[in-house]
Short mmCIF file of C-alpha atoms and ligand atoms in Angstrom, two decimals:
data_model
loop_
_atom_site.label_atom_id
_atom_site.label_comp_id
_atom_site.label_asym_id
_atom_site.label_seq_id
_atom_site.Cartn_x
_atom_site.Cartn_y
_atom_site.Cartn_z
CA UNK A 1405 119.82 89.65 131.33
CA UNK A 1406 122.85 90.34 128.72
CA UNK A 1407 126.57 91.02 130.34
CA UNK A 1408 127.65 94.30 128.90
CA UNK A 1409 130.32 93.17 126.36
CA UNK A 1410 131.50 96.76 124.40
CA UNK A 1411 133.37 95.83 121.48
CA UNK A 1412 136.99 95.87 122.40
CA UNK A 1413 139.15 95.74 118.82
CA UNK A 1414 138.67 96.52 115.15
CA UNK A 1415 137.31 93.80 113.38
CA UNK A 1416 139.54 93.00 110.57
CA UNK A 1417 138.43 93.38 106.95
CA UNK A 1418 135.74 90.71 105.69
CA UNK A 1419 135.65 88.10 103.07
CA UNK A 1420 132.49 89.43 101.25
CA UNK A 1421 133.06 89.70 97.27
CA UNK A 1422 131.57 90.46 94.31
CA UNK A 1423 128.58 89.34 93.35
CA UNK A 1424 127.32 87.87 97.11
CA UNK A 1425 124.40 88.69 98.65
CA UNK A 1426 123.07 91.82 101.07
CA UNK A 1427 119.61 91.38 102.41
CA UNK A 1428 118.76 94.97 104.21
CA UNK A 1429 115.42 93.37 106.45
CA UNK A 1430 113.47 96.82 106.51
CA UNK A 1431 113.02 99.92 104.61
CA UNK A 1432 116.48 102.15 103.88
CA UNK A 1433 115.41 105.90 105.05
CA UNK A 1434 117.75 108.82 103.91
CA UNK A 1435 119.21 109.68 107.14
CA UNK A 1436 118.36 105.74 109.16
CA UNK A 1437 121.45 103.74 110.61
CA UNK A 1438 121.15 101.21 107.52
CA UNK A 1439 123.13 103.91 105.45
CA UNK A 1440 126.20 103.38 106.46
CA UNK A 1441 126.05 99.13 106.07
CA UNK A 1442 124.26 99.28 102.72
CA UNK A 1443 127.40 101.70 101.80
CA UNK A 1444 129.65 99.17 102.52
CA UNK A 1445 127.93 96.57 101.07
CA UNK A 1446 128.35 98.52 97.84
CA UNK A 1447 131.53 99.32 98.01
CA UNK A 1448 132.52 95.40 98.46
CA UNK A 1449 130.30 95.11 95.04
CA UNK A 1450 127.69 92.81 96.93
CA UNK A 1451 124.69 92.73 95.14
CA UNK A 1452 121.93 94.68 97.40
CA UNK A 1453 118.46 93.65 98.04
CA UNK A 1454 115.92 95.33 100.06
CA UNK A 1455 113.04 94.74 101.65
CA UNK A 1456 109.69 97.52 102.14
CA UNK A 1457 107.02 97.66 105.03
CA UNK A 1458 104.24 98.14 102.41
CA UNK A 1459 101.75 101.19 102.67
CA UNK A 1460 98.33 101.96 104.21
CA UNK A 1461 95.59 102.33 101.60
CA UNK A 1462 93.36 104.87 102.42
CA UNK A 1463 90.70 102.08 103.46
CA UNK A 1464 93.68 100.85 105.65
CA UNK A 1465 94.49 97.79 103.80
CA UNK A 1466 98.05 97.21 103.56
CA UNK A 1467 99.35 96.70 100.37
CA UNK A 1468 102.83 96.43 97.76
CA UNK A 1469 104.36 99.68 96.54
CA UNK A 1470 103.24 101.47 93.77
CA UNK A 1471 105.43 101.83 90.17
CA UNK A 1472 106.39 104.79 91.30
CA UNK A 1473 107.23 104.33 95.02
CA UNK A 1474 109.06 101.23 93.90
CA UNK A 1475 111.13 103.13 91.44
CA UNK A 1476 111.76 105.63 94.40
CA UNK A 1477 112.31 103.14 96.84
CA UNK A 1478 114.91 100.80 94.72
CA UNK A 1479 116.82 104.54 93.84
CA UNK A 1480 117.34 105.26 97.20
CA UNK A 1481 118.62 101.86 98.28
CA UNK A 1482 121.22 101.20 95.34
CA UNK A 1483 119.09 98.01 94.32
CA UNK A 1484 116.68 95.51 93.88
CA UNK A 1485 113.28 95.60 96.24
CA UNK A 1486 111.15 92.59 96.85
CA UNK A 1487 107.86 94.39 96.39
CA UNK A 1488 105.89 92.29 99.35
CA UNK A 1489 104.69 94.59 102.38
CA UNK A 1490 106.73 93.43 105.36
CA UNK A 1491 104.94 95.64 107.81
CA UNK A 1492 104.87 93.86 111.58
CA UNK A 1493 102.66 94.16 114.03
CA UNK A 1494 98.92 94.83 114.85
CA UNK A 1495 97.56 97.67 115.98
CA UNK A 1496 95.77 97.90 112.15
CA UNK A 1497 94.61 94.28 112.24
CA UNK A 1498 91.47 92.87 112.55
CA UNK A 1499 90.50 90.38 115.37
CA UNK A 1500 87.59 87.77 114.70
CA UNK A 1501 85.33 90.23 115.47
CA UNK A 1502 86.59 92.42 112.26
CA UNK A 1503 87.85 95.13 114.71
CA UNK A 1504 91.52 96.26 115.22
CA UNK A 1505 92.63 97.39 118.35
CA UNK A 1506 92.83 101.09 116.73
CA UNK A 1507 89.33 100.61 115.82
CA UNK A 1508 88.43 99.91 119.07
CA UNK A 1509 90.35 103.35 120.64
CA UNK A 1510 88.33 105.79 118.24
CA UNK A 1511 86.52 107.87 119.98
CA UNK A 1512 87.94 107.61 123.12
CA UNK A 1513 89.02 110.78 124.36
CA UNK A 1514 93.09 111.52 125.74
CA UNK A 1515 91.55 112.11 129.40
CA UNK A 1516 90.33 108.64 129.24
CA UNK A 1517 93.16 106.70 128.19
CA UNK A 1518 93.96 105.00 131.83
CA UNK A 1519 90.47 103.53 131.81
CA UNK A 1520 90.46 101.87 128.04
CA UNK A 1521 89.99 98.01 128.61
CA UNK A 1522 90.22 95.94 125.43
CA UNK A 1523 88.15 92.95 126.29
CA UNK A 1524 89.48 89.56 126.98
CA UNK A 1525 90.98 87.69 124.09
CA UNK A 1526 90.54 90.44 121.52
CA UNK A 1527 94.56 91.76 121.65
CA UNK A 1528 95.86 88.51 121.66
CA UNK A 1529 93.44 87.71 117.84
CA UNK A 1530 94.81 90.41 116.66
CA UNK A 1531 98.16 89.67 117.31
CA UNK A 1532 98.05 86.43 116.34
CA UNK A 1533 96.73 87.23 112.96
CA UNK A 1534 98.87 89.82 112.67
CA UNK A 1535 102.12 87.38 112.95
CA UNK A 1536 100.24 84.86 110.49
CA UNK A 1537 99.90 87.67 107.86
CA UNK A 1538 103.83 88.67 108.64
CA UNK A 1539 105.37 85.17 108.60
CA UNK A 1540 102.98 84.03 105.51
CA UNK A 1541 104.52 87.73 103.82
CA UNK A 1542 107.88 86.91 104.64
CA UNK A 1543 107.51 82.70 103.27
CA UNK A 1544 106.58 85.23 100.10
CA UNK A 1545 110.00 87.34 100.38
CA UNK A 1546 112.49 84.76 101.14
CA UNK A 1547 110.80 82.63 98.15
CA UNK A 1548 111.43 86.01 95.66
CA UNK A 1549 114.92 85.61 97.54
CA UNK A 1550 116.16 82.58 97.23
CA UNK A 1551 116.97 82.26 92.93
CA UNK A 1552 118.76 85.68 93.90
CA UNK A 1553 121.09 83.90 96.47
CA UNK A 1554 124.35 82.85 94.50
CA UNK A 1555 125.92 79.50 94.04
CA UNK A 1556 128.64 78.85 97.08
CA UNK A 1557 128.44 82.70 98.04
CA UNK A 1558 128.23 84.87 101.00
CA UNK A 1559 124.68 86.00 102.36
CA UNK A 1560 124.35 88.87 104.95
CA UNK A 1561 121.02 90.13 106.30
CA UNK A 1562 121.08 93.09 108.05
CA UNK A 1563 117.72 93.50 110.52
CA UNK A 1564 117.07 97.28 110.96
CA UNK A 1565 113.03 97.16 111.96
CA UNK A 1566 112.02 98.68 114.82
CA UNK A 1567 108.97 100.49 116.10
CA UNK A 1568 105.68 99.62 116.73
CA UNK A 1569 103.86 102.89 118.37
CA UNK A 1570 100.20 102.63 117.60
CA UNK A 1571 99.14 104.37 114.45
CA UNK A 1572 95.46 106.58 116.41
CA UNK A 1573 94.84 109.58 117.33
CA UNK A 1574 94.90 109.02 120.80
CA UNK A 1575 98.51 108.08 120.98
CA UNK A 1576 100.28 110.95 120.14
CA UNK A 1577 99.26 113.94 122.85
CA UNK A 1578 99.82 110.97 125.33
CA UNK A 1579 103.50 110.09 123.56
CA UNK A 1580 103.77 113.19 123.79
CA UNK A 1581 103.62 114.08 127.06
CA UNK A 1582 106.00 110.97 128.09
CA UNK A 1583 108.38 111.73 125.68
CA UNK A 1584 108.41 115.64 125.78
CA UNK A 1585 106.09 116.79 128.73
CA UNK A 1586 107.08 119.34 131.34
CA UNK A 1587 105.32 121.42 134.16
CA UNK A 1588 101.75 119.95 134.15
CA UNK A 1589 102.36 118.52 130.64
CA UNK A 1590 104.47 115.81 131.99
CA UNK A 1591 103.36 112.04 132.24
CA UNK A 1592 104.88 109.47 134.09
CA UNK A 1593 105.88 106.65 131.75
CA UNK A 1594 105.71 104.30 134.10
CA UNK A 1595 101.97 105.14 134.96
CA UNK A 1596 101.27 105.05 131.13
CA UNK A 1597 103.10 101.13 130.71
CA UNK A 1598 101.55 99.91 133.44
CA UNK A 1599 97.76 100.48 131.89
CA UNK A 1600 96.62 98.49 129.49
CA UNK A 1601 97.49 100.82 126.49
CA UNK A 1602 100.99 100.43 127.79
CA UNK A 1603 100.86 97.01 127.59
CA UNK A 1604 99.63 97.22 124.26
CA UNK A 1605 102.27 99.09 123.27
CA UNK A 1606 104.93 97.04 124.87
CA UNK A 1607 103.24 93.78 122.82
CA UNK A 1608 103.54 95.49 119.77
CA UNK A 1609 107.31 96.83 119.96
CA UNK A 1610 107.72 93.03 120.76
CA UNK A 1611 106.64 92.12 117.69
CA UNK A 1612 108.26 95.07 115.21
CA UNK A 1613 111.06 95.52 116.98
CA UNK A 1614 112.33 91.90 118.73
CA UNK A 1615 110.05 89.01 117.40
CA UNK A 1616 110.67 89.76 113.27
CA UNK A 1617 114.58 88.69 114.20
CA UNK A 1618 113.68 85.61 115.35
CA UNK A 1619 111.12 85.07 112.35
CA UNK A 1620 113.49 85.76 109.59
CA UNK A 1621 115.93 83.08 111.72
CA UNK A 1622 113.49 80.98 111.01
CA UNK A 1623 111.61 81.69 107.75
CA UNK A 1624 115.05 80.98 106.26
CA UNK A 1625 116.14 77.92 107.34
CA UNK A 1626 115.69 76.14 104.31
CA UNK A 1627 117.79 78.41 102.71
CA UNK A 1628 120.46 78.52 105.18
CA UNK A 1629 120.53 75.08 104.41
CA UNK A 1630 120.69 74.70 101.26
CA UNK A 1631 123.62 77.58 100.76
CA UNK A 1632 125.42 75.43 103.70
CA UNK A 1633 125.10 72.42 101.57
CA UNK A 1634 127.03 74.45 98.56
CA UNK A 1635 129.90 75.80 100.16
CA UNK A 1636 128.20 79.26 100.94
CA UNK A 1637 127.74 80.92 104.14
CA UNK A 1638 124.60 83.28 106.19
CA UNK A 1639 125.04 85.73 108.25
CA UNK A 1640 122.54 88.21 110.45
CA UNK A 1641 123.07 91.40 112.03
CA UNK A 1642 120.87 93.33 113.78
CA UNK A 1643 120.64 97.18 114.96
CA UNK A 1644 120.27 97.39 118.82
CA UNK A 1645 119.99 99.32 121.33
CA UNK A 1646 120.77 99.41 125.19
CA UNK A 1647 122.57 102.35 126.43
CA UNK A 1648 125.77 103.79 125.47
CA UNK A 1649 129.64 104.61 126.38
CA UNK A 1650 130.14 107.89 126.23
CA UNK A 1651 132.58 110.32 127.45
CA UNK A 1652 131.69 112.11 130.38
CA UNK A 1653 133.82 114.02 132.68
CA UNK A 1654 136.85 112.19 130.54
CA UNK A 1655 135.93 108.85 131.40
CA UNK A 1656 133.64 106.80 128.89
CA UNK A 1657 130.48 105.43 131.03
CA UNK A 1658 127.70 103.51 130.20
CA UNK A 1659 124.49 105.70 130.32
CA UNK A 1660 121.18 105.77 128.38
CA UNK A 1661 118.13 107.46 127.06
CA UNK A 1662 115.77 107.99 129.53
CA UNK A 1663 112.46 106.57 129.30
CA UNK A 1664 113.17 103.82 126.36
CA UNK A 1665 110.27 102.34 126.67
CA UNK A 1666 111.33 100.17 123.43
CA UNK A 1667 113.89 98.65 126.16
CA UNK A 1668 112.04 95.00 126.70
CA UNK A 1669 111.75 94.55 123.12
CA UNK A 1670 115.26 95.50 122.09
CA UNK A 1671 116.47 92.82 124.51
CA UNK A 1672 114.18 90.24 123.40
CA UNK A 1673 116.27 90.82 119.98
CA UNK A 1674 119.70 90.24 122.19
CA UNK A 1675 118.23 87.20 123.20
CA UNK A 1676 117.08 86.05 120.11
CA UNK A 1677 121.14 86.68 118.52
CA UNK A 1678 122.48 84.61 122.01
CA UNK A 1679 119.96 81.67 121.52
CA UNK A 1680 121.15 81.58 117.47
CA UNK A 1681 124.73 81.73 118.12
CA UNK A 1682 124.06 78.83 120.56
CA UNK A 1683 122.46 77.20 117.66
CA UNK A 1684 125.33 77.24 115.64
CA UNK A 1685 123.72 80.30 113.45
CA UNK A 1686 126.03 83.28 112.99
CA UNK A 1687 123.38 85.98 114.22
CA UNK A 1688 124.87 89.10 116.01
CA UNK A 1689 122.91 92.58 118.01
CA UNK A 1690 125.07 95.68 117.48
CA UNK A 1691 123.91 97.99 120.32
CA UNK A 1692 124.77 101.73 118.64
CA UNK A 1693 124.24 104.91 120.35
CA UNK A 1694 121.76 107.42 120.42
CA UNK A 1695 121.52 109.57 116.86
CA UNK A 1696 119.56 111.26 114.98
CA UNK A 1697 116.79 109.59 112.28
CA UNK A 1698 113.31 109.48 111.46
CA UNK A 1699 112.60 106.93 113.95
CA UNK A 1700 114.69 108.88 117.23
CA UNK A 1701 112.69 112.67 115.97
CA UNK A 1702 110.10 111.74 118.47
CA UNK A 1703 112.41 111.31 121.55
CA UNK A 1704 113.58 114.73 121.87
CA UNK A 1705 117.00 114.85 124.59
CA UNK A 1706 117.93 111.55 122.84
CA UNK A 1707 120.78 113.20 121.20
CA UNK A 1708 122.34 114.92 123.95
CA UNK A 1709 124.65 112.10 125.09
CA UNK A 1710 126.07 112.26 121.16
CA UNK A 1711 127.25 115.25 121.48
CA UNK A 1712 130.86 114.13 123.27
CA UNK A 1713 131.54 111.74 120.19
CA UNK A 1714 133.70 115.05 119.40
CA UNK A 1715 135.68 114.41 121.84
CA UNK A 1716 135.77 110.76 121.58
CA UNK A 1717 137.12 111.64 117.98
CA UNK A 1718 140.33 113.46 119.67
CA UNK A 1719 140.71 110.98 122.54
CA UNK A 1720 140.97 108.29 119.99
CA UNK A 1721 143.61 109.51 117.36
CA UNK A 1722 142.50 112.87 116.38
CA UNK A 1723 143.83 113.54 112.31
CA UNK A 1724 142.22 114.64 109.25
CA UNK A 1725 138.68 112.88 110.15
CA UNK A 1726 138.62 114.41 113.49
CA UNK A 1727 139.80 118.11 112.44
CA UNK A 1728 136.91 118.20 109.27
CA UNK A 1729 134.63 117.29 112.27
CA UNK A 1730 134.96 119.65 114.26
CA UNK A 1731 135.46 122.41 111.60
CA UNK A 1732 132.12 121.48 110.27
CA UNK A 1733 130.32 121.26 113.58
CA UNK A 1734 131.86 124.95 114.20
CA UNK A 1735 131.04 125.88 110.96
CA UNK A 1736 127.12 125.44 112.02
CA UNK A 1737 127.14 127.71 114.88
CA UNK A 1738 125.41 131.10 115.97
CA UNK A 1739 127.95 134.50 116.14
CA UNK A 1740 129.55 134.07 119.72
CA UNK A 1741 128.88 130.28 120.37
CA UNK A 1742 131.93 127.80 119.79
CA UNK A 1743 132.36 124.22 120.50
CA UNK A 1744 134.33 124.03 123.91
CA UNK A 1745 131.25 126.05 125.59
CA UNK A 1746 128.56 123.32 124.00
CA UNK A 1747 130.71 120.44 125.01
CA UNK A 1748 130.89 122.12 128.31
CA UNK A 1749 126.90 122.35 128.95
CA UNK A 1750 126.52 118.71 127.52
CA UNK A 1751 129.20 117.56 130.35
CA UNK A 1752 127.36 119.55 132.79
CA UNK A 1753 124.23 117.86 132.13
CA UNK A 1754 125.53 114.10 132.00
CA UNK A 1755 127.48 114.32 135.05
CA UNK A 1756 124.73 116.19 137.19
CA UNK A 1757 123.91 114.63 140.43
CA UNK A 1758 120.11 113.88 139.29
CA UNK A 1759 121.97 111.81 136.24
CA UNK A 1760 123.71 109.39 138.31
CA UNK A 1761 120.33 106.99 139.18
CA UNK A 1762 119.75 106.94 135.84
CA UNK A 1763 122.98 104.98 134.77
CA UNK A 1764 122.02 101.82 136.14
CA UNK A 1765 123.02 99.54 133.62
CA UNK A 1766 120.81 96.78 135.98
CA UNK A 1767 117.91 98.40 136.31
CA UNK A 1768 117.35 99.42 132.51
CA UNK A 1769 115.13 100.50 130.87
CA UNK A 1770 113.81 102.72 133.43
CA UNK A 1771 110.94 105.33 133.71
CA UNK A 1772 111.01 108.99 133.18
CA UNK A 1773 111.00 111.29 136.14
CA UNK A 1774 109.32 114.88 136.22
CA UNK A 1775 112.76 116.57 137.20
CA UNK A 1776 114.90 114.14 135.02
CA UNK A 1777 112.26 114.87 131.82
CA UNK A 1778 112.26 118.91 132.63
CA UNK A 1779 116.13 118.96 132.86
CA UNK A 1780 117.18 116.56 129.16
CA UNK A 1781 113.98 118.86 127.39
CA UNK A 1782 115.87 122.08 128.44
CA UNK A 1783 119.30 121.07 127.95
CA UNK A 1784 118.27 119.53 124.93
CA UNK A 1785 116.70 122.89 123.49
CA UNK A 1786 119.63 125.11 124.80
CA UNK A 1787 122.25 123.25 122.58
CA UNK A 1788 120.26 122.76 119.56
CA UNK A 1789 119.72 126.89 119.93
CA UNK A 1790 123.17 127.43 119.13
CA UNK A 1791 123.37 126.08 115.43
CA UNK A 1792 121.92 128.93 112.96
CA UNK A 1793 119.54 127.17 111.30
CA UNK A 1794 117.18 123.99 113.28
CA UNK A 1795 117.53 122.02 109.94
CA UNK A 1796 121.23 121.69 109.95
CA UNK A 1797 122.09 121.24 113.19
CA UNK A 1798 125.67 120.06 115.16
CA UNK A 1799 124.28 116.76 116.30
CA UNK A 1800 122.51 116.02 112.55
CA UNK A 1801 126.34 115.84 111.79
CA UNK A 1802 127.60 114.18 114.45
CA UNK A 1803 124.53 111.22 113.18
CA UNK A 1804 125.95 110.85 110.03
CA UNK A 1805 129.90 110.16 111.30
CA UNK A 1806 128.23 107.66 113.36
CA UNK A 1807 126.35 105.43 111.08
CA UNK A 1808 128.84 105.70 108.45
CA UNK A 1809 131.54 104.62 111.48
CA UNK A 1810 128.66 101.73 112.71
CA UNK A 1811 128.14 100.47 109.17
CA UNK A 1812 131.97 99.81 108.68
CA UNK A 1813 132.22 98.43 112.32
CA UNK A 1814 128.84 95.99 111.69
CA UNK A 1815 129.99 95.10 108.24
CA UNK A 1816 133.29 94.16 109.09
CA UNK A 1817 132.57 92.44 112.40
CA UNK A 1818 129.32 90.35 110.84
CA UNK A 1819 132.22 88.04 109.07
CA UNK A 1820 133.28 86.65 112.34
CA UNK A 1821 131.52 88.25 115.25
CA UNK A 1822 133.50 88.87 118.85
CA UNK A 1823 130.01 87.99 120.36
CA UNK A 1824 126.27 87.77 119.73
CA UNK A 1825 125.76 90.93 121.82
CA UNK A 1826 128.29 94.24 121.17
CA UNK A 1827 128.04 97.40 122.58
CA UNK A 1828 129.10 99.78 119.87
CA UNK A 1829 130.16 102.73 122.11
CA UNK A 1830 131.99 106.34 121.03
CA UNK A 1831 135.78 104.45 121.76
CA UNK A 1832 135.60 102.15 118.88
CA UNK A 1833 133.56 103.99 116.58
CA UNK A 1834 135.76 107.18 116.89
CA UNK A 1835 138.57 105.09 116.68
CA UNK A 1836 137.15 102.96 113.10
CA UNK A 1837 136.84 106.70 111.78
CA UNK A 1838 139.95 108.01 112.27
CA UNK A 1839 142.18 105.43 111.62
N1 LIG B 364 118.25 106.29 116.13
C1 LIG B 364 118.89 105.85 117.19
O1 LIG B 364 119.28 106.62 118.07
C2 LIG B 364 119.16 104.37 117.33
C3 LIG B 364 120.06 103.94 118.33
C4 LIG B 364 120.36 102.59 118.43
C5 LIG B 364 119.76 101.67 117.57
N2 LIG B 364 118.87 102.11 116.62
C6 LIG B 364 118.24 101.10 115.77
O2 LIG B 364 118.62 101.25 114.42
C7 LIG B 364 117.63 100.63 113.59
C8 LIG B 364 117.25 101.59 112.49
O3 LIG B 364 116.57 102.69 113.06
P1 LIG B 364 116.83 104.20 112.66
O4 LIG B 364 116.94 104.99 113.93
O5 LIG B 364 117.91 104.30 111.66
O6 LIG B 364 115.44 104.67 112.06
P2 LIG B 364 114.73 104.41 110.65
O7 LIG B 364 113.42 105.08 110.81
O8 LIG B 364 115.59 104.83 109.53
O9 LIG B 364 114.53 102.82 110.59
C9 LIG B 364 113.47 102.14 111.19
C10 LIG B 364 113.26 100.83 110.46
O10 LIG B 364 112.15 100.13 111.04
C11 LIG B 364 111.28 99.68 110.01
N3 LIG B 364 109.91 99.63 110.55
C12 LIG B 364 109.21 100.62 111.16
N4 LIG B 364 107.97 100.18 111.52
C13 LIG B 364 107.90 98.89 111.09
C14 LIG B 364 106.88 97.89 111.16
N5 LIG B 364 105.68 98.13 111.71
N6 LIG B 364 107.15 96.68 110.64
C15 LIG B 364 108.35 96.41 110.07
N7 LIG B 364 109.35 97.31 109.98
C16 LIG B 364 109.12 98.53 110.50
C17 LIG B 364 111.47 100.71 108.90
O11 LIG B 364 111.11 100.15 107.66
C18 LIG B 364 112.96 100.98 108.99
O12 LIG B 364 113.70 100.00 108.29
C19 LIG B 364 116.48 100.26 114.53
O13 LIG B 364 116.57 98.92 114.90
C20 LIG B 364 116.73 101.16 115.72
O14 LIG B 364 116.16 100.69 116.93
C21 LIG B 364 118.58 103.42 116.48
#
């Protein structure tokens, strides 16, 4: 079990120049925590290099991107892709038998999910051919990689995969219902991980979101070596998360989404950075907070504990940053709302009584419970009411000042880390922003 270690000081500036080498380990969406890094990788004039998950065909096949998703892809990212599908895990793979595990769950119907039974031996083919296609992918990528890796240079990867939920029907109404269930809607997560779709589930957010770390450790030892040998240095960081300080009723306190189920996985990825760093491999896990992306749509309440980074801004220096923050976060606002009264309800709802089980820093990640989930769904719904419009709302804001302050914080503190475990909490980041 990691110590919480929160990231005490600024990292000073890093030694990254022109002309080294950024290796984002996963695809760069528009509004994803990888922004803010690749930004600063640009703006050091590192040459950027990017990596894709690949796409479905429609026979489910997983293949490289087309012309034009490439040309789409490498626009979005500021550089160069390497064009092999890095997709992990293996819900779409076939076991000996030719069957994936998502094969095997069609027809089933929702009612019957707590009685699905795999068969012995079937999962774990699967799996294992789904790590052999990964790994023998990723020999591909880091071969594309390695004339690209310059003579007595710097090399950073950045790690930003995570996810894993089971691409069939049958998933989503139960997700669903853990994630955003109330009244007779709700399902206990807890009941759901301990069947054996949970389990699947766990095994494959162990292998997207913790086990691709440790496989890009090792896929590129030979060229950690051989940079080593010239004078040149590697680095990895990866995106983590385990909880979050926050402000709440003016203190900052560790507290978390509740149910993560992606919680055993992300720690397998702190482990991963501690057993590197032990190895004499400069390998760090940033654990940010809770924003807004693609990935974080589905867990609806996640953003609730973001909402005091407004104050966090203030606590910490206040200035020009802080004051364009909040005027733009008031700017969003219905007639006759303002910000005091949202930061108000927010404080409400993290300090309430039924809260204070759930910030068991020990006992994480824990399970949902049917008050807990009714309570963070309302909340959640009453503060995102009072921007105007649902597409532009206070917290989408709030996302962006945090992976821009994350990036800087990650970038910087990848030269020389203060530990292979960091909690990134609302202190430092407000603090990297304003000053
Ligand atoms: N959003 C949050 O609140 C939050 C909080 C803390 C940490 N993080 C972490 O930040 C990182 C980036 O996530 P994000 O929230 O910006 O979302 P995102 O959707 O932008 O990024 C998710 C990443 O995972 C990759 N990915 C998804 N499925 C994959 C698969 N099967 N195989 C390989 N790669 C796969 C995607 O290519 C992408 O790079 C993740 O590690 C996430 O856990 C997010």
């Amino acid at each position: 079990m990691t110590e919480y270690t929160p990231m005490k000081h600024l990292p000073a500036a890093p030694g990254y120049k022109e002309g080294d080498l950024f290796v984002l380990f996963g695809e760069l969406f528009g509004r994803g925590y990888a922004t803010g890094i690749v930004d600063e990788a640009r703006r050091a004039g590192m040459t950027v290099v990017g990596a894709t998950v690949g796409r479905r065909d429609n026979g489910g096949g997983l293949r490289p991107l087309t012309v034009e998703e490439l040309a789409e892809a490498e626009g979005n990212l500021g550089g160069k892709i390497i064009n092999i599908p890095l997709e992990a895990g293996f819900d779409l793979e076939p076991a000996a038998d030719g069957l994936s595990p998502v094969d095997r769950l069609k027809g089933i119907k929702p009612d019957d999910w707590a009685s699905v039974r795999f068969g012995e031996g079937l999962l774990e083919s699967s799996r294992q051919r789904g790590i052999e296609r990964f790994t023998a992918n990723l020999q591909r990528f880091v071969g594309e990689l390695t004339p690209l890796v310059p003579a007595g240079g710097s090399v950073l990867f950045v790690h930003t995969m995570a996810g894993g939920i089971p691409r069939t029907r049958l998933f989503m109404p139960l997700l669903n219902r853990i994630f955003k269930g109330t009244g007779d809607k709700y399902l206990p997560s807890e009941l759901f991980w301990n069947s054996e779709l949970g389990r699947f589930c766990q095994l494959n957010f162990n292998e997207v979101t913790g086990d691709t770390f440790g496989r890009l450790l090792e896929s590129t030892t030979p060229l950690r070596t051989a940079v080593e040998s010239g004078g040149g240095t590697v680095r990895y960081v990866a995106y983590g998360y385990h909880g979050c300080g926050v402000l709440l009723g003016g203190e900052y306190v560790w507290q978390s989404y509740t149910p993560y189920v992606q919680g055993e996985a992300k720690m397998r990825l702190e482990d991963i950075a501690v057993e590197a760093t032990r190895n004499g491999i400069s390998a760090a896990v940033y654990n940010c907070p809770e924003i807004q992306t693609n990935s974080s749509a589905l867990f609806l309440g996640v953003e609730l504990s973001l909402y005091p980074f407004l104050t966090a801004l203030v606590r910490e220096g206040g200035g020009p940053v802080a004051e364009q923050a909040w005027q733009d976060c008031a700017a969003l606002l219905k007639e006759g709302e303002n910000l005091p009264r949202m930061l108000a309800r927010v404080d409400d709802y993290l300090c309430a009584p039924l809260m204070v089980s759930y910030r068991e820093f020990t006992g994480w990640p824990q399970h949902n419970g049917k008050e807990q989930m009714a309570f963070m769904l309302e909340r959640s719904q009453e503060l995102m009411a009072m921007s105007v419009d649902q597409k532009r709302v206070v917290c989408a804001e709030l996302s962006r000042l945090v992976f821009q302050g994350v990036g800087r914080l990650m970038f910087d503190d990848s030269w020389a880390p203060q530990g292979p475990v960091l909690w990134l909490n609302h202190d430092i980041i407000a603090r990297r922003l304003v000053s």
